[in-house]
Coordinates of C-alpha atoms and ligand atoms in Angstrom, one line a residue:
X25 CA -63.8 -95.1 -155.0
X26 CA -63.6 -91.5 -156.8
X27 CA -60.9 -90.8 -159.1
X28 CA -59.3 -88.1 -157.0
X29 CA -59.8 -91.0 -153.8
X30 CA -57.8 -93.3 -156.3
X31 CA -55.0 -91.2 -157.1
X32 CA -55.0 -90.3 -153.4
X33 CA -54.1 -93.6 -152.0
X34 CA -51.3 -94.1 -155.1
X35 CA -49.6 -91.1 -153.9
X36 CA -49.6 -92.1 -150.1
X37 CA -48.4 -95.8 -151.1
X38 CA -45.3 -94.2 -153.7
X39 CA -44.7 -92.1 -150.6
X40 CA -44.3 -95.3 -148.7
X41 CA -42.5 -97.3 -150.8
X42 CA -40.1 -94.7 -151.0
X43 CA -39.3 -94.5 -147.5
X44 CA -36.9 -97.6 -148.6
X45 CA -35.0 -95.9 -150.9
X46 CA -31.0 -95.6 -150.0
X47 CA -29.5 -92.3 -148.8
X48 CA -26.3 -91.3 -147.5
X49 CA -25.8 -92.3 -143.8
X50 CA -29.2 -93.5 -143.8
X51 CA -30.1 -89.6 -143.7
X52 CA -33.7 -90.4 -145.8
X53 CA -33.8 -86.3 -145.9
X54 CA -36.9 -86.0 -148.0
X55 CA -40.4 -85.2 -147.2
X56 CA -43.4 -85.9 -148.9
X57 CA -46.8 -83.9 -149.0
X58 CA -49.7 -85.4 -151.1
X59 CA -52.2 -82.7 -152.1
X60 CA -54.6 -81.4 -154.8
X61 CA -53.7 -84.8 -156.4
X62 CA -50.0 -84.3 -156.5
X63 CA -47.0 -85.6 -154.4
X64 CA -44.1 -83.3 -154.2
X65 CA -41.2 -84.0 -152.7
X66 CA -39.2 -81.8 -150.6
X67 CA -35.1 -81.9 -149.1
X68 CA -35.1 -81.7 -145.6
X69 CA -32.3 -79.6 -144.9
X70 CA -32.5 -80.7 -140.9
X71 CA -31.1 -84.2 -141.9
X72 CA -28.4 -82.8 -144.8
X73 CA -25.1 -83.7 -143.4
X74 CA -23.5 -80.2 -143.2
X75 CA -19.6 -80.8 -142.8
X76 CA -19.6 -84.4 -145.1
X77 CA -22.3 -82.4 -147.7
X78 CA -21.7 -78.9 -147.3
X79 CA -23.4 -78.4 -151.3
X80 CA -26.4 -80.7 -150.7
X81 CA -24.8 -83.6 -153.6
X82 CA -25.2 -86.3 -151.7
X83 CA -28.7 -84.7 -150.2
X84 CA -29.8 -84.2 -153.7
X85 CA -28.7 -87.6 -155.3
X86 CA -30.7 -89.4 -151.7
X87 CA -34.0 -87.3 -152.4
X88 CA -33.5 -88.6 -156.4
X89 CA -32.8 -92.5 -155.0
X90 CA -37.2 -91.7 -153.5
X91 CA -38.4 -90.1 -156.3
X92 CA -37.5 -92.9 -157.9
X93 CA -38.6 -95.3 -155.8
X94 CA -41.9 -93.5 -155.5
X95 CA -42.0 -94.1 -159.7
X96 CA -41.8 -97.7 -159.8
X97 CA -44.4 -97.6 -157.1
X98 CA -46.8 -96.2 -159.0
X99 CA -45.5 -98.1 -162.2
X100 CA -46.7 -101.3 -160.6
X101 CA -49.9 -99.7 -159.8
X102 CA -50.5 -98.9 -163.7
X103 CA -50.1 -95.4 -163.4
X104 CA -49.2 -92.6 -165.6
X105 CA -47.8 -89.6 -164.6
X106 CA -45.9 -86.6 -165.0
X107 CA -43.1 -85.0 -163.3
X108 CA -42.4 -81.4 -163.1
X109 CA -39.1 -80.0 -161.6
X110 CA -39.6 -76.6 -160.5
X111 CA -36.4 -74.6 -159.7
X112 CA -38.3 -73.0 -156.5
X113 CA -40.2 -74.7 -153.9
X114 CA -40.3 -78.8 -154.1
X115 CA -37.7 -80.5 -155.9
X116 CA -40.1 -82.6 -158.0
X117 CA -43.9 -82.3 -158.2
X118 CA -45.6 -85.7 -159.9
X119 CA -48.7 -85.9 -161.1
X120 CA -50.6 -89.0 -161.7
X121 CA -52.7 -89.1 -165.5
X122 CA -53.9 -92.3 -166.7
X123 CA -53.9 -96.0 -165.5
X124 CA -52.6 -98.2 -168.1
X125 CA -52.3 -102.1 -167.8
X126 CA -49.5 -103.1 -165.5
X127 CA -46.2 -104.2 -167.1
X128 CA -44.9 -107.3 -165.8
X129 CA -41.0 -105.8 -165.0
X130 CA -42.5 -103.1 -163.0
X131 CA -43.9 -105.3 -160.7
X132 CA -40.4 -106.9 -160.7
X133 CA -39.0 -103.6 -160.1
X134 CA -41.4 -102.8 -157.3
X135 CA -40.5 -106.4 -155.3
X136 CA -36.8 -104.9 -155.5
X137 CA -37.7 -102.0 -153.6
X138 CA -37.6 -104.6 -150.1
X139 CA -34.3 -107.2 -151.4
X140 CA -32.1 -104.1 -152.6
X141 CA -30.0 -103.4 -149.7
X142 CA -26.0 -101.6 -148.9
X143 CA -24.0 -105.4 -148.1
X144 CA -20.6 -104.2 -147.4
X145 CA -19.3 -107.6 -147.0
X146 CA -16.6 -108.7 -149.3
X147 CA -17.2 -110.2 -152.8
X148 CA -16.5 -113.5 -154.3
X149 CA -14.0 -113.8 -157.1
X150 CA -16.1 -114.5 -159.7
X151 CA -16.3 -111.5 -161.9
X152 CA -20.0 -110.2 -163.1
X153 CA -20.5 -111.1 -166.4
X154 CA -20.0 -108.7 -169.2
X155 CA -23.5 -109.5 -170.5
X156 CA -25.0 -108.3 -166.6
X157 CA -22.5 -105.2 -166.9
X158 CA -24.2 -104.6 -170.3
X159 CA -27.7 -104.4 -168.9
X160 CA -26.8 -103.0 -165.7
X161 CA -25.2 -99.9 -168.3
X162 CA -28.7 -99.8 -170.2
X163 CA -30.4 -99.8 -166.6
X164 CA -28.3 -96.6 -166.1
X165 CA -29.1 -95.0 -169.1
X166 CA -32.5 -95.6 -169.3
X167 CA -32.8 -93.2 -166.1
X168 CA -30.4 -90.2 -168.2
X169 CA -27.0 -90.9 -166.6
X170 CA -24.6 -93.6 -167.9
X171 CA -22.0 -96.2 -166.2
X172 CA -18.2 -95.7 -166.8
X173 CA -16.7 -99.7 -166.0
X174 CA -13.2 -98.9 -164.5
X175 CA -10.2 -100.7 -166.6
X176 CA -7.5 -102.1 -164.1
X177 CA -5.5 -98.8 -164.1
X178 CA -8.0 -97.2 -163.4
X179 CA -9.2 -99.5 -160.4
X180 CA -5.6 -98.1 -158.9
X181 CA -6.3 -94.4 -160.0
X182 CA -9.9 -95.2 -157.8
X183 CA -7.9 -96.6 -154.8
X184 CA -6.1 -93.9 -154.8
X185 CA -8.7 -90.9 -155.2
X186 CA -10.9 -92.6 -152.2
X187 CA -7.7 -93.1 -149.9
X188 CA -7.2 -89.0 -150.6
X189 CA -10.9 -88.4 -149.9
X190 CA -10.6 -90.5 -146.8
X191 CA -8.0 -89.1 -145.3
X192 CA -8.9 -85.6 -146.0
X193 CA -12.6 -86.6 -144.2
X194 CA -10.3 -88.7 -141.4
X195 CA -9.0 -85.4 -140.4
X196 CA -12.0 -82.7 -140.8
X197 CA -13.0 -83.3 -136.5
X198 CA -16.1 -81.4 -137.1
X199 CA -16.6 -84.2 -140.0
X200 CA -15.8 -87.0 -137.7
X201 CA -18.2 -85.7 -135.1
X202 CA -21.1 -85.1 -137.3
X203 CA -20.8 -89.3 -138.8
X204 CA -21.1 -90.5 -134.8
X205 CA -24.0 -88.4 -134.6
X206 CA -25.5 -91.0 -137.9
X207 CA -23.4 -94.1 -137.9
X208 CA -23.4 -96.5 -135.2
X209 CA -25.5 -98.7 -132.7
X210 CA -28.7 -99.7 -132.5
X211 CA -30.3 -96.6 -134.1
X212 CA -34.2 -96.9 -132.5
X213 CA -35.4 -93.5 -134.0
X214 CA -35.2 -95.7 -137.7
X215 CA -32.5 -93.2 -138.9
X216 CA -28.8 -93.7 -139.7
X217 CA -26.8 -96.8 -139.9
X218 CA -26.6 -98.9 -137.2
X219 CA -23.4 -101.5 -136.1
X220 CA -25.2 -104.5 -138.1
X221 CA -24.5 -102.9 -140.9
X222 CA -20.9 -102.5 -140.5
X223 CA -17.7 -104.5 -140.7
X224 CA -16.2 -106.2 -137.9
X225 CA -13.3 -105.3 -139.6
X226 CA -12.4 -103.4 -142.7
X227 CA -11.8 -105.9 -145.3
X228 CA -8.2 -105.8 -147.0
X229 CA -9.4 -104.4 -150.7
X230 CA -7.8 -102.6 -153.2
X231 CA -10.2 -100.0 -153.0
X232 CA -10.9 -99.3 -149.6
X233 CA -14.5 -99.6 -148.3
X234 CA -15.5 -96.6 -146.6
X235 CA -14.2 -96.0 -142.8
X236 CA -17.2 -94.7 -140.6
X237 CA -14.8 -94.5 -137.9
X238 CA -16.5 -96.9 -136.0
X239 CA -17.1 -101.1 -136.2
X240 CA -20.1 -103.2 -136.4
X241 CA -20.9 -106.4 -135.8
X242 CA -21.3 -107.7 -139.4
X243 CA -19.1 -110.9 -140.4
X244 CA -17.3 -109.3 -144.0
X245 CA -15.8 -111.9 -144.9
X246 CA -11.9 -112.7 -145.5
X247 CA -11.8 -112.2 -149.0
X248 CA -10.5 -109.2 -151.4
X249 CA -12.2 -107.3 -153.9
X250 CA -10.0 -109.0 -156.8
X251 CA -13.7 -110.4 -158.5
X252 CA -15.2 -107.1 -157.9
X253 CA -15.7 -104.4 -160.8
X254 CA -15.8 -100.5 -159.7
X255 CA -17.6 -98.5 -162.2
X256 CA -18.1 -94.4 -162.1
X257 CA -21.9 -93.5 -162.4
X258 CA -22.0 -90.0 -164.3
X259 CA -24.3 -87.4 -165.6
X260 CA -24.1 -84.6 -167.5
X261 CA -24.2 -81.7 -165.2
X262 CA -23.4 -79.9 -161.8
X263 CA -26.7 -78.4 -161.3
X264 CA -29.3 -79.3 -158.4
X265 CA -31.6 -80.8 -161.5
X266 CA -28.7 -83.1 -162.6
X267 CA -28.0 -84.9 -159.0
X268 CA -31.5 -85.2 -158.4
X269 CA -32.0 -87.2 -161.8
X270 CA -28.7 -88.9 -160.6
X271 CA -30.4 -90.2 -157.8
X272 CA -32.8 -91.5 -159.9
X273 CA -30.5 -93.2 -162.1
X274 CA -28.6 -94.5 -159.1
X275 CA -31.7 -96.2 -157.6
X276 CA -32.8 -97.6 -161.0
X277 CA -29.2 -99.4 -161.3
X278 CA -29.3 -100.5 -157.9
X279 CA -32.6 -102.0 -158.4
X280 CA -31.5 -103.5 -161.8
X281 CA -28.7 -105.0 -159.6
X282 CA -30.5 -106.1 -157.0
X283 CA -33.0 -108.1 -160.0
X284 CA -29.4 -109.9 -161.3
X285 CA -28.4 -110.9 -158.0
X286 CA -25.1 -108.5 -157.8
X287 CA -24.0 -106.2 -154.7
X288 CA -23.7 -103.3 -155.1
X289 CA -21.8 -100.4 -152.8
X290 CA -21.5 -97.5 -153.6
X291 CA -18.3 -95.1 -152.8
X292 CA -19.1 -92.0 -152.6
X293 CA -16.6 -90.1 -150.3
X294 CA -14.3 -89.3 -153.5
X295 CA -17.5 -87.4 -154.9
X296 CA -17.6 -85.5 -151.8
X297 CA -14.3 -84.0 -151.8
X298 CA -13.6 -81.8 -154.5
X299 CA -10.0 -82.6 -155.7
X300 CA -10.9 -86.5 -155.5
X301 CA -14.5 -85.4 -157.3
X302 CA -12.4 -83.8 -160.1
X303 CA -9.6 -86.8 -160.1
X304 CA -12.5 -89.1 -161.0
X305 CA -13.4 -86.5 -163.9
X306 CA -10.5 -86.6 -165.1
X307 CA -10.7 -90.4 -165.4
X308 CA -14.2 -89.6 -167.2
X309 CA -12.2 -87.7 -169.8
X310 CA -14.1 -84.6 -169.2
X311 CA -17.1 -86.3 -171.0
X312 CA -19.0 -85.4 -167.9
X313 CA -20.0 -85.4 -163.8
X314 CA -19.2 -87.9 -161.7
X315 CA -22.1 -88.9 -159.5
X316 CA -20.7 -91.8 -157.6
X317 CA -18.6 -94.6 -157.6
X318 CA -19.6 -98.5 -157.5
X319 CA -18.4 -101.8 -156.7
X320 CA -20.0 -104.3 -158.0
X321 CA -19.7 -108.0 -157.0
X322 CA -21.1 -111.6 -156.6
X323 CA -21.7 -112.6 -152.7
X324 CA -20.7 -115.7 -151.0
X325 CA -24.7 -117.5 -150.3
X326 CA -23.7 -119.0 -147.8
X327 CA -22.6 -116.2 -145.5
X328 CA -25.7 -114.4 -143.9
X329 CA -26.6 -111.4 -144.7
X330 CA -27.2 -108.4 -143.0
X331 CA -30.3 -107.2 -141.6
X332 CA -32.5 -104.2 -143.1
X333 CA -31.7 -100.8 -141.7
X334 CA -34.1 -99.5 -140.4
X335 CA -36.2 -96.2 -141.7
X336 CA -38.1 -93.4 -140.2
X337 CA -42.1 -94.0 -139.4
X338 CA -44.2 -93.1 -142.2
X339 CA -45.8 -90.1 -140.5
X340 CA -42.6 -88.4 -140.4
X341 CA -41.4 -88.0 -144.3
X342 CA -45.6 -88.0 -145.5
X343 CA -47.7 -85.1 -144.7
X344 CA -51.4 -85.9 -146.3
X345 CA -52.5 -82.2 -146.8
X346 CA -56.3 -82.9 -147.9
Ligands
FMN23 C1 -25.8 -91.0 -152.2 C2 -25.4 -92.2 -151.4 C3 -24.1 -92.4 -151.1 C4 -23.7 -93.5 -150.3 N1 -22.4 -93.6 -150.0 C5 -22.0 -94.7 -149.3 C6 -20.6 -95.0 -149.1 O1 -19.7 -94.2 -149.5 N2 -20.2 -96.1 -148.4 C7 -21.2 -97.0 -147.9 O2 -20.8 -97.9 -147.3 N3 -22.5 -96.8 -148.1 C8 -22.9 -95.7 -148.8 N4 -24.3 -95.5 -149.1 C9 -25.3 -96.5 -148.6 C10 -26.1 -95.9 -147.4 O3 -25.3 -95.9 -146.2 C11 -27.3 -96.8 -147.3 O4 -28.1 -96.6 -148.4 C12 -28.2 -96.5 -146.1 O5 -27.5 -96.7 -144.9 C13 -29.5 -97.3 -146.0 O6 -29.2 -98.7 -146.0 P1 -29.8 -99.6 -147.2 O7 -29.2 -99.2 -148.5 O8 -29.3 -101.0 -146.8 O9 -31.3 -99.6 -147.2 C14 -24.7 -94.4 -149.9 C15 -26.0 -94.3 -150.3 C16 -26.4 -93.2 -151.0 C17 -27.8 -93.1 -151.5

């Protein structure tokens, strides 16, 4: 195989792997086109949730969760590369170099591309270690954004900012109509979140899970979120460069989790509205941009989990343009 075939086939497989990258409402509004030797990645602003996402955050910090997963694809391959961000055009161009000898943890990181997934069942009370918080924080960093672990005080200051940002989305109609449109049933077209994914219930937590306004089928479990720790994700900017290298950092967390075995869900709704987004920067201390919130928890093994939801067919996010 040429060189240029070689490179080729990495960037259709990154492009693959990434389709199983998180995104808000199971959106997965990105698009891939592989050409000339580079794979850039596009937003798709036909699958950016317009009421909940108005600003394209959440549509931004989904396309960072691919690019991301595209890079540990091509890490367990061996590849070099380099990423561009142009302000115009794609959101991120990357370029593959050199193949290098393949690091044993990316292929780790590349087998928690298909065991990552959103459990929204309830935790156990055993807390996560401090030692697993400490590498989950270096996981965080190592992809530019950092991991604020929530005191008890402010646990109740977090309650309280996603109760606002609930209500305030419990009450936007337009809102409520656009999340039946993506959350719900059995979801055939691969896109959205479909009722195995959801609660039976809402569990009774201190912070509340979020309310799709609709129930699943999924068995959450009776207990509370007393063993759970919530942690802020942050970077250090507003800009479209800043929640795209958020996503990034989200996914390599995730994935970090997902390696020690701890659920993660992520809470974004008090990101989405802006007096809840600038309550939770406040409990940053100003020292920068919240990106999302996170509880993080131990699940009970002997509870099923749920199945994978499902994505879009590859011939819909990749376009192979030579
Ligand atoms: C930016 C972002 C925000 C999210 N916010 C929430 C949330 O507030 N509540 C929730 O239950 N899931 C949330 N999710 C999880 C998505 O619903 C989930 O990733 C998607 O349905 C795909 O399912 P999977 O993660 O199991 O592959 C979020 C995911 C992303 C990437």
């Amino acid at each position: 195989m040429s060189n240029a075939e070689e490179v080729k086939k990495a960037l259709v497989q990154a492009a693959d792997a990434a389709r199983f990258a998180p995104s808000i409402h199971n959106t997965q509004p990105w698009r891939w086109v592989v050409r000339g030797g580079e794979l850039r990645l596009f937003g798709v602003a036909e699958r950016q949730l317009t009421e909940q996402d108005p600003e394209g955050r959440m549509l931004l910090l989904s396309c960072g969760t691919a690019l991301h997963h595209a890079q540990v694809a091509l890490d367990a391959e061996g590849w070099r590369y380099e990423i561009s961000r142009p302000e115009e055009g794609p959101l991120a161009v990357i370029r593959p170099t050199v193949r290098e000898p393949i690091q044993p943890e990316a292929t780790r990181h590349l087998q928690m591309l298909r065991v990552r997934r959103t459990d929204r069942r309830t935790v156990t009370e055993d807390a996560v270690p401090e030692d697993v918080l400490a590498f989950l924080a270096k996981a965080a960093e190592q992809a530019g954004s950092r991991l604020h672990v929530l005191g008890r005080d402010q646990v109740l200051e977090l309650a309280a900012a996603v109760d606002q940002a609930q209500k305030a989305q419990d009450t936007d109609e337009r809102l409520r109509a656009e999340t039946a449109i993506w959350v719900g049933g059995d979801r055939p077209d691969g896109s959205g979140i479909p009722a195995s994914a959801l609660p039976e219930e809402l569990p009774l937590t201190t912070v509340a899970e979020r309310d799709f306004q609709t129930r699943g089928t999924l068995a959450a479990g009776e207990g509370h979120d007393q063993g759970a720790t919530y942690a802020v994700l942050y970077g250090t900017g507003d800009d479209q460069a800043d929640w795209l290298r958020g996503g990034e950092a989200l996914s390599r967390l995730w994935l970090a989790a997902a390696e020690q075995a701890v659920n993660l869900l992520p809470l974004s709704g008090p990101v989405e509205i802006a007096s809840s987004r600038a309550a939770l920067r406040q409990m940053l201390g100003g020292l920068g941009y919240p990106l999302l919130a996170v509880r993080l928890g131990n699940l009970d093994p002997a509870h099923s989990a749920p199945p994978t939801t499902p994505r879009l067919p590859s011939d819909q996010v990749i376009e192979i343009a030579d």
